[in-house]
């Protein structure tokens, strides 16, 4: 089984979906570590309760983003990971880190990329009056939210939807496609 680390900043519901999926004996990857840039991220406790190694690193404690990211790479190398999954990791990663892990680094983003890169995707989709919204699991490349998609899921925008209702319905799809995308990556079916 491939060794996978998950990078989080908060709640960790996508992380939990990956952890649960990886419990199946036929899943091609195991989650060996969870790293957060916030010590207070609730997802860290969930990971620890599942017997997974955890670590947190505050970027503010480092002199530069490069030093912060080099330390992340050292931790990931210590866990001997094959792949890294960003799951609600709310820091933009620098080019050195991305290049170091390119092809082995994926992210989930709450929009139908290339639409709505960046933040506040549900608000912006609703403001535009789109009929469909969705989520994307994609390879991470140096341009923000620009790497090739591995899987997408679509949902209809319903009358009366708010950013919250849309986010809640979309999260169900995120939790479905992220484990599927990791399966494709770990088996070599999806490649950059
Ligand atoms: C998820 O909706 C994820 O798609 C989004 O943050 C949420 C994290 O929730 N990611 C981004 O916006 C990345 N720019 P989670 O911590 O419960 O998985």
mmCIF file of C-alpha atoms and ligand atoms in Angstrom, residues 8-16 86-90 107-111 117-122 135-136 144-145 167 170-171 174-175 178, ligand 1:
data_model
loop_
_atom_site.group_PDB
_atom_site.id
_atom_site.type_symbol
_atom_site.label_atom_id
_atom_site.label_comp_id
_atom_site.label_asym_id
_atom_site.label_seq_id
_atom_site.Cartn_x
_atom_site.Cartn_y
_atom_site.Cartn_z
ATOM 1 C CA UNK A 8 -5.013 20.188 6.956
ATOM 2 C CA UNK A 9 -5.772 23.527 8.585
ATOM 3 C CA UNK A 10 -9.111 22.934 10.272
ATOM 4 C CA UNK A 11 -12.085 20.644 10.646
ATOM 5 C CA UNK A 12 -10.688 17.793 8.593
ATOM 6 C CA UNK A 13 -13.885 16.278 7.230
ATOM 7 C CA UNK A 14 -12.181 15.419 3.931
ATOM 8 C CA UNK A 15 -9.268 14.012 5.915
ATOM 9 C CA UNK A 16 -11.770 11.846 7.828
ATOM 10 C CA UNK A 86 -4.187 18.690 0.783
ATOM 11 C CA UNK A 87 -7.547 18.656 2.563
ATOM 12 C CA UNK A 88 -8.608 22.128 3.606
ATOM 13 C CA UNK A 89 -4.966 23.230 3.878
ATOM 14 C CA UNK A 90 -5.448 26.984 3.678
ATOM 15 C CA UNK A 107 -5.818 18.967 -3.537
ATOM 16 C CA UNK A 108 -9.580 19.193 -3.221
ATOM 17 C CA UNK A 109 -11.158 22.474 -4.198
ATOM 18 C CA UNK A 110 -14.823 23.421 -3.742
ATOM 19 C CA UNK A 111 -15.594 24.533 -7.290
ATOM 20 C CA UNK A 117 -10.142 29.464 -8.079
ATOM 21 C CA UNK A 118 -9.262 30.815 -4.647
ATOM 22 C CA UNK A 119 -11.590 31.517 -1.735
ATOM 23 C CA UNK A 120 -15.349 32.071 -1.221
ATOM 24 C CA UNK A 121 -16.292 29.758 -4.075
ATOM 25 C CA UNK A 122 -19.892 29.140 -2.956
ATOM 26 C CA UNK A 135 -15.842 20.221 -6.531
ATOM 27 C CA UNK A 136 -12.564 19.142 -8.074
ATOM 28 C CA UNK A 144 -2.891 28.381 -7.682
ATOM 29 C CA UNK A 145 -5.730 25.862 -8.295
ATOM 30 C CA UNK A 167 -21.372 23.987 0.924
ATOM 31 C CA UNK A 170 -21.200 19.813 -1.894
ATOM 32 C CA UNK A 171 -19.261 18.382 1.036
ATOM 33 C CA UNK A 174 -16.175 15.995 -1.777
ATOM 34 C CA UNK A 175 -16.144 13.098 0.666
ATOM 35 C CA UNK A 178 -11.554 12.470 -2.724
HETATM 36 C C1 LIG B 1 -13.447 21.829 1.965
HETATM 37 O O1 LIG B 1 -14.698 22.235 1.484
HETATM 38 C C2 LIG B 1 -12.377 21.990 0.902
HETATM 39 O O2 LIG B 1 -12.859 21.715 -0.397
HETATM 40 C C3 LIG B 1 -12.031 23.448 1.038
HETATM 41 O O3 LIG B 1 -12.040 23.694 2.423
HETATM 42 C C4 LIG B 1 -12.952 22.786 3.061
HETATM 43 C C5 LIG B 1 -12.214 22.067 4.147
HETATM 44 O O4 LIG B 1 -13.109 21.314 4.923
HETATM 45 N N1 LIG B 1 -10.757 23.735 0.461
HETATM 46 C C6 LIG B 1 -10.417 24.904 -0.054
HETATM 47 O O5 LIG B 1 -11.164 25.872 -0.065
HETATM 48 C C7 LIG B 1 -9.017 24.972 -0.636
HETATM 49 N N2 LIG B 1 -8.769 26.258 -1.199
HETATM 50 P P1 LIG B 1 -12.580 20.066 5.764
HETATM 51 O O6 LIG B 1 -11.459 20.579 6.674
HETATM 52 O O7 LIG B 1 -13.777 19.646 6.567
HETATM 53 O O8 LIG B 1 -12.110 19.010 4.805
#
